[in-house]
PDB file of C-alpha atoms and ligand atoms in Angstrom:
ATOM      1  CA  UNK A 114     -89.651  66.441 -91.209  1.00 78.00           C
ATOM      2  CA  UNK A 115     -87.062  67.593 -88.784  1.00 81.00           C
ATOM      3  CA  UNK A 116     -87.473  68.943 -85.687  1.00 91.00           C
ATOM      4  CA  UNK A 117     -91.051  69.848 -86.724  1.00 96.00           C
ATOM      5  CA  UNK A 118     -93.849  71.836 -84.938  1.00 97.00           C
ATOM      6  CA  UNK A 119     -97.114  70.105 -84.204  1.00 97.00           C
ATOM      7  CA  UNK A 120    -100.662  71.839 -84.183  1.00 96.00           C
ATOM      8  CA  UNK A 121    -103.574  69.817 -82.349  1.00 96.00           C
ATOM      9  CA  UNK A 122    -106.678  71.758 -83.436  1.00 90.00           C
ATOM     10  CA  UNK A 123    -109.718  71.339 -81.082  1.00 74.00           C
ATOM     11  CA  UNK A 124    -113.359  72.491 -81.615  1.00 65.00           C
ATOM     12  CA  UNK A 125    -113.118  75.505 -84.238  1.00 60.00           C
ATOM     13  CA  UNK A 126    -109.198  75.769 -84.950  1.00 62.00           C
ATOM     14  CA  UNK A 127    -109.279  73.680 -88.528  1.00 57.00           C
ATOM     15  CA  UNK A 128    -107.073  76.300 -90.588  1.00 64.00           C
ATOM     16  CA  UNK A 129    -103.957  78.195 -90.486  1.00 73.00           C
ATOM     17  CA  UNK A 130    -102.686  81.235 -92.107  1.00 77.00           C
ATOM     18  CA  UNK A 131     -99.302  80.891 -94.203  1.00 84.00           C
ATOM     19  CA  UNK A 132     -99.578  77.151 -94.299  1.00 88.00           C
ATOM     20  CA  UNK A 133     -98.080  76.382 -97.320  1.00 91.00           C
ATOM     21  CA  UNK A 134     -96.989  73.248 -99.464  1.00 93.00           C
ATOM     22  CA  UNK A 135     -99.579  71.434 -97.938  1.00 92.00           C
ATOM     23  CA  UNK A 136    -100.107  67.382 -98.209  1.00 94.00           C
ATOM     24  CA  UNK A 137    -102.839  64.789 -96.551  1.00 95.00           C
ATOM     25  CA  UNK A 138    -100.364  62.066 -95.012  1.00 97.00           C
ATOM     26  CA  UNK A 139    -102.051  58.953 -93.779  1.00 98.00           C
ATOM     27  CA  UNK A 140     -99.492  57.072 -90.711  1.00 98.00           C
ATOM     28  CA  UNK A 141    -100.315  53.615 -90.024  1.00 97.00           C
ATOM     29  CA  UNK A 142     -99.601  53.348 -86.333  1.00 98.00           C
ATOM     30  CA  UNK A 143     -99.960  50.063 -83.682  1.00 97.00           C
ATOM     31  CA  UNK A 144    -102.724  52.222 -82.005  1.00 97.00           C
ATOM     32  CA  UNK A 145    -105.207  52.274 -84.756  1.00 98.00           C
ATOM     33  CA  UNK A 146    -105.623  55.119 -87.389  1.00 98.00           C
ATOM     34  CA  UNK A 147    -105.041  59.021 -86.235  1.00 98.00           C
ATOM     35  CA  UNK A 148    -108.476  60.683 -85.648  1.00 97.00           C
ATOM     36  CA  UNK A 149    -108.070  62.212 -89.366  1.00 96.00           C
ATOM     37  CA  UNK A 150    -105.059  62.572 -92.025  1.00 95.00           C
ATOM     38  CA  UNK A 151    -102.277  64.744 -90.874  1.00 95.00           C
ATOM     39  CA  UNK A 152    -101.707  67.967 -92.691  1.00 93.00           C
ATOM     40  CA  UNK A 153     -97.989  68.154 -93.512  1.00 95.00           C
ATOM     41  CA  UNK A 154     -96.304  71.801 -94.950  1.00 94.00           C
ATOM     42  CA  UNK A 155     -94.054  74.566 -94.352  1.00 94.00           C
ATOM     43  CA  UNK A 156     -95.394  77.423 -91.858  1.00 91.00           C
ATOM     44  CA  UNK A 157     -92.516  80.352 -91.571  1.00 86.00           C
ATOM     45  CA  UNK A 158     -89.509  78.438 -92.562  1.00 89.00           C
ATOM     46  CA  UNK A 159     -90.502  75.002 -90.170  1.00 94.00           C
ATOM     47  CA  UNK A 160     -91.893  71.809 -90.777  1.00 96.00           C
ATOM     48  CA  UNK A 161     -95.363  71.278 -89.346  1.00 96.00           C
ATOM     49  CA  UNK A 162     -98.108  68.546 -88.978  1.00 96.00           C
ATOM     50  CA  UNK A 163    -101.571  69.849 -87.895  1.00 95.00           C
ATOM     51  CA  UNK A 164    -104.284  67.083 -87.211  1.00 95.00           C
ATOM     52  CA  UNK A 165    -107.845  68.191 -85.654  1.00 93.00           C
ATOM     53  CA  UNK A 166    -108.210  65.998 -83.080  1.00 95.00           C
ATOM     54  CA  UNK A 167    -111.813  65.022 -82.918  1.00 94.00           C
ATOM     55  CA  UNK A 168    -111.157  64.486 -86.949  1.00 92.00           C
ATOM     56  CA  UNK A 169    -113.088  67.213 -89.539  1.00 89.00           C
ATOM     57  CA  UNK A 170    -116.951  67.475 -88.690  1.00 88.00           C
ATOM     58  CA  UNK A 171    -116.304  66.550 -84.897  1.00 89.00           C
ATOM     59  CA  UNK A 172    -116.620  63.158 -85.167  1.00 93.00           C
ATOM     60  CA  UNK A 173    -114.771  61.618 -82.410  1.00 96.00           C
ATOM     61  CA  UNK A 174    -115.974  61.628 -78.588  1.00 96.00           C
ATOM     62  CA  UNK A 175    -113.104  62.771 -75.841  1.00 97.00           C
ATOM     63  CA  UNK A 176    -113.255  59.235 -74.741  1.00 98.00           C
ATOM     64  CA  UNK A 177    -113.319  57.879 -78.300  1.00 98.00           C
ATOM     65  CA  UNK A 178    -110.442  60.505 -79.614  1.00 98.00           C
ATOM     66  CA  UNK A 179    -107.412  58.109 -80.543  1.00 98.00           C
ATOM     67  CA  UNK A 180    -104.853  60.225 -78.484  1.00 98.00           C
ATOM     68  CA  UNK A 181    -101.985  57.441 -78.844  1.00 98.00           C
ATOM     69  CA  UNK A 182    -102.361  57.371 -82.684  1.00 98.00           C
ATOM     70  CA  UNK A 183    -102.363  61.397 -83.038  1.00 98.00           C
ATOM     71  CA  UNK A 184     -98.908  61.456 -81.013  1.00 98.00           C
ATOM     72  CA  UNK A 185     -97.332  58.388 -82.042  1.00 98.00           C
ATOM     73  CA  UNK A 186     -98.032  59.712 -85.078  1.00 98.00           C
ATOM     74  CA  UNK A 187     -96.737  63.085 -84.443  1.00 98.00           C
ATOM     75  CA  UNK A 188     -93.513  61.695 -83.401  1.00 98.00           C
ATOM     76  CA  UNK A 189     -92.532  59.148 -86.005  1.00 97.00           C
ATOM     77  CA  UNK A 190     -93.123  62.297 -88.561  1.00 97.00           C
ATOM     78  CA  UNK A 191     -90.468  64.075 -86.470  1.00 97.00           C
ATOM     79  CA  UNK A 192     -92.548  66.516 -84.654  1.00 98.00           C
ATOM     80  CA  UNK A 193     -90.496  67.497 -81.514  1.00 97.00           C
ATOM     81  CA  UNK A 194     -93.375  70.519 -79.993  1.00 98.00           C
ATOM     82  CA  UNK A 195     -96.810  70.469 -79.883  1.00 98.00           C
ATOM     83  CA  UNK A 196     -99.186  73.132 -79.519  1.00 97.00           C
ATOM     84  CA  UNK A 197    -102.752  72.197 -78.584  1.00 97.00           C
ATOM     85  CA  UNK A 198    -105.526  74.128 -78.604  1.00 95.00           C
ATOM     86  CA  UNK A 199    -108.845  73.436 -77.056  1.00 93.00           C
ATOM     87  CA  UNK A 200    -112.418  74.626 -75.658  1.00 93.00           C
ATOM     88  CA  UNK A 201    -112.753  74.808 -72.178  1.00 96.00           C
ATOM     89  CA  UNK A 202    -114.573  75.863 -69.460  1.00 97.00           C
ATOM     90  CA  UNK A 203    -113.662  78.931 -67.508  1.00 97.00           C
ATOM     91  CA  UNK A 204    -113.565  78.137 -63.285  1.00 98.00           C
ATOM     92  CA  UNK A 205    -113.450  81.361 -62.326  1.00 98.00           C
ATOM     93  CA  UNK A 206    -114.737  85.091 -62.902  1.00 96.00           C
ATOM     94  CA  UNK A 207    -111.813  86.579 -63.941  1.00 96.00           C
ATOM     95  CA  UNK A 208    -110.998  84.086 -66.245  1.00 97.00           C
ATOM     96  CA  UNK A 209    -113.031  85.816 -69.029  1.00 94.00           C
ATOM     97  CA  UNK A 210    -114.409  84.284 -71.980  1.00 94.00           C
ATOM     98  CA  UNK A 211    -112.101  84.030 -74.785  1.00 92.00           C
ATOM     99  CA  UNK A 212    -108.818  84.787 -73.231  1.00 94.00           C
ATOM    100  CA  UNK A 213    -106.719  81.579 -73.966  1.00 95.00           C
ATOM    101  CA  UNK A 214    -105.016  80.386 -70.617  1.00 97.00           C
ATOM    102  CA  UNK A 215    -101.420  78.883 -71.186  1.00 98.00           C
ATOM    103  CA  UNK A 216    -102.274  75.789 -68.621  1.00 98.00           C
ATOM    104  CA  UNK A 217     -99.539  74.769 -66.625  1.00 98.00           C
ATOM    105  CA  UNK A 218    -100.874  72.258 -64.347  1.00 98.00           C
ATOM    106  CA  UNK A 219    -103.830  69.207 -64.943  1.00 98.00           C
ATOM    107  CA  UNK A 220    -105.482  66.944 -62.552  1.00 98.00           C
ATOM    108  CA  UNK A 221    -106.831  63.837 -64.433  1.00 98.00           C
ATOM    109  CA  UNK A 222    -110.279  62.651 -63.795  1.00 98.00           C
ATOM    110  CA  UNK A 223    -110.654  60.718 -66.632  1.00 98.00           C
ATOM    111  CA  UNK A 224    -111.419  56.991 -66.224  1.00 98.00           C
ATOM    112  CA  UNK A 225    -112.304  55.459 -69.816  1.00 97.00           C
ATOM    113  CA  UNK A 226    -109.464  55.696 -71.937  1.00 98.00           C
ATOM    114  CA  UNK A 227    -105.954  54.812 -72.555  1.00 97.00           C
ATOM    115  CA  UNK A 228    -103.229  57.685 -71.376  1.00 98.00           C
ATOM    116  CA  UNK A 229    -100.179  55.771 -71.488  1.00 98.00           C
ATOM    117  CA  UNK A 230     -97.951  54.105 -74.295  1.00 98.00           C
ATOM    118  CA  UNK A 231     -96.382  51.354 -71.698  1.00 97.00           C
ATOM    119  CA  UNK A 232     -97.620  48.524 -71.061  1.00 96.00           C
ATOM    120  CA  UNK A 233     -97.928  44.851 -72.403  1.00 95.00           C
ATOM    121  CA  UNK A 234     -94.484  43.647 -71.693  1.00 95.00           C
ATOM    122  CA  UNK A 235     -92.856  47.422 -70.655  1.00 96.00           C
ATOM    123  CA  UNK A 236     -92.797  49.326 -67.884  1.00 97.00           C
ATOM    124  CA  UNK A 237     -92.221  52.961 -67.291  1.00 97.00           C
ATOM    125  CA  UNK A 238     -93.091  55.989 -65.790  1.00 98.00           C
ATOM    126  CA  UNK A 239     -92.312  59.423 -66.394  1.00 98.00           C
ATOM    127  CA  UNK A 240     -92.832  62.820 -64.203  1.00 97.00           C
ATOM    128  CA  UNK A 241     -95.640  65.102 -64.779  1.00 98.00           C
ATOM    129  CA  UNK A 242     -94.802  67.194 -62.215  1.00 98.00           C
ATOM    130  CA  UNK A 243     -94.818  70.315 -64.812  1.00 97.00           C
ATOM    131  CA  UNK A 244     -97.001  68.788 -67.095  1.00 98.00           C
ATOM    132  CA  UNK A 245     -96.224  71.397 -69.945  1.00 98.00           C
ATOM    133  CA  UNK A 246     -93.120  72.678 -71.544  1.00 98.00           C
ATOM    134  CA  UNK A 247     -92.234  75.948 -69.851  1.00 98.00           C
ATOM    135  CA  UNK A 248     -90.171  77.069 -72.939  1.00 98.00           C
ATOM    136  CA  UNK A 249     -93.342  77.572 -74.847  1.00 98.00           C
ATOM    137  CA  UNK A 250     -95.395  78.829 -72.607  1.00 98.00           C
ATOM    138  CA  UNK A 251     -93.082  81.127 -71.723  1.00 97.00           C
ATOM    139  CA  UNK A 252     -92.427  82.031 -75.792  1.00 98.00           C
ATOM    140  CA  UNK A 253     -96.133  82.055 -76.097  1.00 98.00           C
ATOM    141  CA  UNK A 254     -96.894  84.691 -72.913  1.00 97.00           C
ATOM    142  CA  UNK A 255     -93.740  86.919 -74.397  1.00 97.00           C
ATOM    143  CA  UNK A 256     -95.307  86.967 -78.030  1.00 97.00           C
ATOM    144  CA  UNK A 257     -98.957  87.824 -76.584  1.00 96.00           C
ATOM    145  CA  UNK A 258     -97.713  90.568 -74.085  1.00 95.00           C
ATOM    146  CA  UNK A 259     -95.565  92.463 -77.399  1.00 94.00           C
ATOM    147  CA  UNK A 260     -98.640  92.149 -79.533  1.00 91.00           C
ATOM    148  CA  UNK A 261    -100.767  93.057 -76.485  1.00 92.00           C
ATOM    149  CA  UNK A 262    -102.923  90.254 -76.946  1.00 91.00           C
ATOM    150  CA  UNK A 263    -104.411  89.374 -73.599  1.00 92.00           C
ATOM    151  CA  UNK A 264    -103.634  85.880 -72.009  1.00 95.00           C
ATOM    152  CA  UNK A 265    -103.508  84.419 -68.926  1.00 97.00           C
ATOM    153  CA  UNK A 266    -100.302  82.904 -67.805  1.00 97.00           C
ATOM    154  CA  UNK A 267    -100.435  79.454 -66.062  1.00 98.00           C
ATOM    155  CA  UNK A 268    -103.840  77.757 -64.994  1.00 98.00           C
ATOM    156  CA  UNK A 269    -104.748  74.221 -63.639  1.00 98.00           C
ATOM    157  CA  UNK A 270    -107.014  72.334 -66.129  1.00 98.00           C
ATOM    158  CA  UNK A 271    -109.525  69.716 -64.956  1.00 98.00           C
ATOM    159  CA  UNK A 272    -109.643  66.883 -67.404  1.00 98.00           C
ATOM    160  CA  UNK A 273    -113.181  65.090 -67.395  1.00 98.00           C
ATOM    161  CA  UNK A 274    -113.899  62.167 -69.223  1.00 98.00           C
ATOM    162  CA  UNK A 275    -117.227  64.146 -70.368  1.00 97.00           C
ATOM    163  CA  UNK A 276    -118.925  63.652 -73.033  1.00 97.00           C
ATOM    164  CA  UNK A 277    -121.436  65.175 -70.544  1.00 97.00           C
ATOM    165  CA  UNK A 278    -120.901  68.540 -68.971  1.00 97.00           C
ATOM    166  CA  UNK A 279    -120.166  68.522 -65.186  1.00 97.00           C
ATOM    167  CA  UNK A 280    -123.430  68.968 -62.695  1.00 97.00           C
ATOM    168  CA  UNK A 281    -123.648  71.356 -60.465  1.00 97.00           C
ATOM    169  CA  UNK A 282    -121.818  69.524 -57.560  1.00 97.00           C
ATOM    170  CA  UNK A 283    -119.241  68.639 -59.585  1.00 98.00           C
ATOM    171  CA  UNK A 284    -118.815  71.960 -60.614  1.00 97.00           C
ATOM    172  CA  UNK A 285    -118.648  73.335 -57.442  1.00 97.00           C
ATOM    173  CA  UNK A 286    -116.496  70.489 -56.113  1.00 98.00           C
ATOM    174  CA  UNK A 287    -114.357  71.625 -58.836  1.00 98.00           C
ATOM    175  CA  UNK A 288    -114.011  74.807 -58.166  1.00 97.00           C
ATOM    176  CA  UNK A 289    -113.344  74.183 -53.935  1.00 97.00           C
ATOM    177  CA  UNK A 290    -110.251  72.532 -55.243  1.00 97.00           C
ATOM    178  CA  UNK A 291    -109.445  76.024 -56.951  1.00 97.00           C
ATOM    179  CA  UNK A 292    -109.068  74.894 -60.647  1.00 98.00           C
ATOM    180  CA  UNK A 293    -108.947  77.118 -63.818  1.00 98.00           C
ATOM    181  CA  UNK A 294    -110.488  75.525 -66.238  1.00 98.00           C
ATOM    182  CA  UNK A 295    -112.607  72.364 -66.738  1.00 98.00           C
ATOM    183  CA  UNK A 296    -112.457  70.336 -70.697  1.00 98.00           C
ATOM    184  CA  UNK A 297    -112.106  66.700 -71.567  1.00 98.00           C
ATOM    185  CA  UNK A 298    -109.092  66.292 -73.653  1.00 97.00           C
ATOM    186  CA  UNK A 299    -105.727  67.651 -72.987  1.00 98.00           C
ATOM    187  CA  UNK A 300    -104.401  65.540 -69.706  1.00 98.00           C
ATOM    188  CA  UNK A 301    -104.124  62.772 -72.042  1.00 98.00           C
ATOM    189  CA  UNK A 302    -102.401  64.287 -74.898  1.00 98.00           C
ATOM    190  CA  UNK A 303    -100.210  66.223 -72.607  1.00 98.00           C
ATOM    191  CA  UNK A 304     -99.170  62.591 -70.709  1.00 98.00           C
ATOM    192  CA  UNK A 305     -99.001  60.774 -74.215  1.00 98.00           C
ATOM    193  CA  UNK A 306     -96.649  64.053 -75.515  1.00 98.00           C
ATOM    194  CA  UNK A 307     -94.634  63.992 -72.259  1.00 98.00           C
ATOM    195  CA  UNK A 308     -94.020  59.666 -72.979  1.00 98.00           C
ATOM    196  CA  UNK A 309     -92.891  60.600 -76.636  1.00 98.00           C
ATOM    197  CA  UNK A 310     -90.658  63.588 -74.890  1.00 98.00           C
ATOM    198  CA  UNK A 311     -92.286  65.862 -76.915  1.00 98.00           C
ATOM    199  CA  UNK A 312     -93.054  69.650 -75.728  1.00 98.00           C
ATOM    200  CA  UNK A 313     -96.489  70.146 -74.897  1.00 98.00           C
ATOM    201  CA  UNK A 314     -98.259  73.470 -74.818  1.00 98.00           C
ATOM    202  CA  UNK A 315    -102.091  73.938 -74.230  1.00 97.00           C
ATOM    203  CA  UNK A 316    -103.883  77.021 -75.252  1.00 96.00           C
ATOM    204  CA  UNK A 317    -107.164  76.656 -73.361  1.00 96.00           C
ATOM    205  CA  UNK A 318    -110.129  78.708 -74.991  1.00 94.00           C
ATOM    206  CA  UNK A 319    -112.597  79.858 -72.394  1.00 95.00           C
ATOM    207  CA  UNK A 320    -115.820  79.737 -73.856  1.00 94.00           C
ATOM    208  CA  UNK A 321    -118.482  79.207 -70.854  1.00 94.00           C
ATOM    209  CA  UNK A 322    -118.545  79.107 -67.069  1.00 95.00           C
ATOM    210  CA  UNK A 323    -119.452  75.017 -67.167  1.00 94.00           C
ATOM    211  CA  UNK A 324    -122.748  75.350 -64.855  1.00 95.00           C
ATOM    212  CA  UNK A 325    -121.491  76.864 -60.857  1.00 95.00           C
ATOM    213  CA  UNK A 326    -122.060  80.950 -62.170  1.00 93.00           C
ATOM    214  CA  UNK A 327    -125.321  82.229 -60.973  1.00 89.00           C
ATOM    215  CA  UNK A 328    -126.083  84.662 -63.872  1.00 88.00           C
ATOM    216  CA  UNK A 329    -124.524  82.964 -66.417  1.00 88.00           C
ATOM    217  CA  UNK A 330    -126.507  80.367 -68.479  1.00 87.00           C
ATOM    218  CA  UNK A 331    -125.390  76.983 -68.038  1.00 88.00           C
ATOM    219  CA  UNK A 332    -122.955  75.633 -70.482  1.00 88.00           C
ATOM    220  CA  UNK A 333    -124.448  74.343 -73.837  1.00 89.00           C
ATOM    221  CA  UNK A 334    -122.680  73.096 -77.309  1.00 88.00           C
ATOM    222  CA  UNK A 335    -124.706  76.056 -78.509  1.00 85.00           C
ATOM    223  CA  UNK A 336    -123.235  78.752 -76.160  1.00 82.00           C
ATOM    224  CA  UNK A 337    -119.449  77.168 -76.832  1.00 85.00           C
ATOM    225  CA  UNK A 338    -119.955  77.239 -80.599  1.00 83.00           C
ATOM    226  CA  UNK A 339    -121.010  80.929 -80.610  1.00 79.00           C
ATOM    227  CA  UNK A 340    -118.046  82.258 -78.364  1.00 82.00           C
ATOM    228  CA  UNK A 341    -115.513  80.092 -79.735  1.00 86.00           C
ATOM    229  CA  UNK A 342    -114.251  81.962 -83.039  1.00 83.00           C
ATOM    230  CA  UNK A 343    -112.946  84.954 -81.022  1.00 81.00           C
ATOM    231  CA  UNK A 344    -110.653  82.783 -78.797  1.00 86.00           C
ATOM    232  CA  UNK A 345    -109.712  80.635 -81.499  1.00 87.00           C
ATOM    233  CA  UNK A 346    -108.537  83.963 -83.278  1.00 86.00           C
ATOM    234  CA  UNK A 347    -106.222  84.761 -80.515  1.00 90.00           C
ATOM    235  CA  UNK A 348    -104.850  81.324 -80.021  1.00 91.00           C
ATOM    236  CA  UNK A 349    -104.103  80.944 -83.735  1.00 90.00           C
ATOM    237  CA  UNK A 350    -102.419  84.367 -84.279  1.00 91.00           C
ATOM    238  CA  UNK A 351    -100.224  84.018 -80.857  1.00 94.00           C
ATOM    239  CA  UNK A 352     -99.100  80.195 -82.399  1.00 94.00           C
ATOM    240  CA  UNK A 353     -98.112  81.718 -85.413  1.00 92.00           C
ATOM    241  CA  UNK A 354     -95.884  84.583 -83.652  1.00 94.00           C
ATOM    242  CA  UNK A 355     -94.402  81.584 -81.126  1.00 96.00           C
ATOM    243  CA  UNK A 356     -93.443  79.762 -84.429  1.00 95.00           C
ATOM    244  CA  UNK A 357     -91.781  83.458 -86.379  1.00 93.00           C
ATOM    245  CA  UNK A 358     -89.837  83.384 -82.704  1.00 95.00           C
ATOM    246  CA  UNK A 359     -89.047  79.549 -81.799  1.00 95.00           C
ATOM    247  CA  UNK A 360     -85.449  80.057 -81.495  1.00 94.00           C
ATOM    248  CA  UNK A 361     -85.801  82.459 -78.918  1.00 94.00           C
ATOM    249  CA  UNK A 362     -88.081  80.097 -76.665  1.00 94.00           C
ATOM    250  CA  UNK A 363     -85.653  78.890 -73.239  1.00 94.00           C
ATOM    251  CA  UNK A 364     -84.459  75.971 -72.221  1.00 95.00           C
ATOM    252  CA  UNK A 365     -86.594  72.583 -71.195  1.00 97.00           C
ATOM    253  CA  UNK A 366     -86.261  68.726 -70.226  1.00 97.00           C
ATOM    254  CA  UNK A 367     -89.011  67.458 -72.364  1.00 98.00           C
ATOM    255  CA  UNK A 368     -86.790  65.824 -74.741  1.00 97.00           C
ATOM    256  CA  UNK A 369     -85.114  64.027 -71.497  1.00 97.00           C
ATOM    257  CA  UNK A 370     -88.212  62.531 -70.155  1.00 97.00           C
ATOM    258  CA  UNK A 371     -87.498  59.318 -70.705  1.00 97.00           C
ATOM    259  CA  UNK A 372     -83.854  59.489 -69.495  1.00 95.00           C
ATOM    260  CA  UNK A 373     -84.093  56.617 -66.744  1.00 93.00           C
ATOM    261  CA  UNK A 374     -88.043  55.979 -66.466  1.00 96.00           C
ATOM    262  CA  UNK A 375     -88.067  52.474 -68.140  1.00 95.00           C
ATOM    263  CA  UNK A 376     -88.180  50.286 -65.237  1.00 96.00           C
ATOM    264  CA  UNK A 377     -88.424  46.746 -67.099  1.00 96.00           C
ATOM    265  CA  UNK A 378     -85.100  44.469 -67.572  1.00 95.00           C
ATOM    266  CA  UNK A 379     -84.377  45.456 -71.115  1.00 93.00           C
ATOM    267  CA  UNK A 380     -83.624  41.724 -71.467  1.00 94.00           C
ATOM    268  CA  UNK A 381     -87.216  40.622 -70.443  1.00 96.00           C
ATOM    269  CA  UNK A 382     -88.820  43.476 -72.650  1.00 96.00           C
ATOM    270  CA  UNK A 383     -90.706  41.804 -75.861  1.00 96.00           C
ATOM    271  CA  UNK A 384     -89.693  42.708 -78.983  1.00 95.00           C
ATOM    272  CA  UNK A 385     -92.994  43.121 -79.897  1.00 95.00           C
ATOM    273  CA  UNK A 386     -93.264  45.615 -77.778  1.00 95.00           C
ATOM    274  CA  UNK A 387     -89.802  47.504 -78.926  1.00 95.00           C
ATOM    275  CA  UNK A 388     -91.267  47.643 -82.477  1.00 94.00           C
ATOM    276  CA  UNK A 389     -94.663  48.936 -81.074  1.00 95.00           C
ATOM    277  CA  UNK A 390     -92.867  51.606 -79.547  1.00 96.00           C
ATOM    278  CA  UNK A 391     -89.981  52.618 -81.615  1.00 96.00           C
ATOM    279  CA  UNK A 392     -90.139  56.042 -82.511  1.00 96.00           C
ATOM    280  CA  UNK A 393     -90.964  57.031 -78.924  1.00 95.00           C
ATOM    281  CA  UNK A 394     -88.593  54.885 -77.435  1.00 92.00           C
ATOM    282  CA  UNK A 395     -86.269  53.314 -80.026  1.00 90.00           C
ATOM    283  CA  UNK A 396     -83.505  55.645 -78.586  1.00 90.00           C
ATOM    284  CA  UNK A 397     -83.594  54.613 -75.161  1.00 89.00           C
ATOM    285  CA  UNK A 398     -83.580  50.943 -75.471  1.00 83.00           C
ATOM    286  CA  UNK A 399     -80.487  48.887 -76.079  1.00 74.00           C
TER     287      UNK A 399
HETATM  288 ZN1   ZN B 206     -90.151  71.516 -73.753  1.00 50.75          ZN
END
């Protein structure tokens, strides 16, 4: 696979249109099996790898979902942009239900779960000041205003650990600090994606208001299962149009993340640790 597109599929998004010459392809990574076998095809003339993420028949809790497996995984098959979709909760009022929000922005609140491919023996931090890849997002708002698909362009996306829903007080705390949208997965995938310099865009499906709205039920798996298909609709057809159009997306420094952020004396790095992390980092080492 060559400069190949990546599809993380959240609660609901498990096929694709077009998606043809499919295979199951098992990767053995040094993080444990993905969280199901990758689907590897053609979609419109380009390689691409679509994994569900919580693995077929939700099986997988956000805590338990093995992010570093799915991207590490992602990248030694050559996938170079990822688009992620996922179930969230919507923040605010006019953030209605079903409109997918191209996030731009995270804050992490997750506490029980590996988000970073360093460590043992390596060092290295990368930014996140623009956590996702603004070529996409950009690609993906163009393609949705021409088809006049509604979508809401940029959004900050609290990442819980979960697998509860917020309380109240977190809820409202939440929305004080004047986020978007609230889910449990995609800060970790998007700081995993960023480490593997891989471009990251998050379609976030609205499909409750968590628990602050005063006439709206609180959230339940029930209510996000029943508004979920129309949202997933939308994301799916506007990922298919970005991927007719990827030539046209802009510019972007995901694939120079890396550039400078290992901070460890290459001599005193353990080669252990340069075969645990050769596709994401193979390049940069000496
Ligand atoms: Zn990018």
């Amino acid at each position: 696979m060559m400069d190949g597109i990546g599809i993380i599929g959240g609660s609901g998004l498990y096929l694709l249109d077009g998606f043809e010459d499919v295979r199951e392809v098992t990767v053995e990574t040094p993080f444990g099996p993905t969280s199901d076998v990758i689907l590897v095809g053609r979609l419109g003339g380009r390689d691409l790898a679509f994994l569900p993420r919580h693995g077929r028949g939700h099986r997988y809790l956000p805590t338990e979902v093995p992010y570093r497996a799915n991207v590490w995984a992602l990248k030694s098959l050559g996938v170079s942009r990822i688009f992620s979709v996922s179930a969230v909760g919507s923040m605010k009022q006019e953030i209605t239900l079903g409109t997918p929000v191209l996030v731009d922005q995270f804050i992490d609140r997750t506490v029980a779960r590996p988000s970073t491919f360093f460590g043992n023996g390596i060092v290295g931090h990368v930014s996140m000041a623009d956590p996702t890849c603004p070529a996409l997002r950009g690609l993906l708002a163009q393609v949705a205003t021409e088809a006049g698909v509604e979508v809401i362009q940029g959004g900050t996306y609290v990442c819980i650990e979960g697998p509860q829903f917020s309380s109240r007080a977190e809820s409202f705390m939440y929305r004080q600090t004047g986020v978007d949208v609230i889910g449990m997965t995609n800060a970790t995938e998007a700081k995993l994606a960023r480490e593997a310099e891989i471009c990251y865009a998050t379609l976030a499906i609205p499909t409750d208001y968590d628990c602050w709205h005063e006439s709206e039920e609180a959230v339940s798996v029930e209510a996000v299962i029943a508004r979920l298909s129309l949202g997933i609709g939308r994301a799916r057809s506007l990922i298919l149009a970005a991927i007719a159009r990827l030539d046209e997306a802009g510019p972007c420094r995901c694939h120079e993340a890396l550039a400078g952020a290992v901070m460890t004396d290459p001599a005193r790095i353990p080669a252990e640790a340069k075969v645990r992390l050769a596709p994401i980092l193979g390049h940069r080492l000496p």
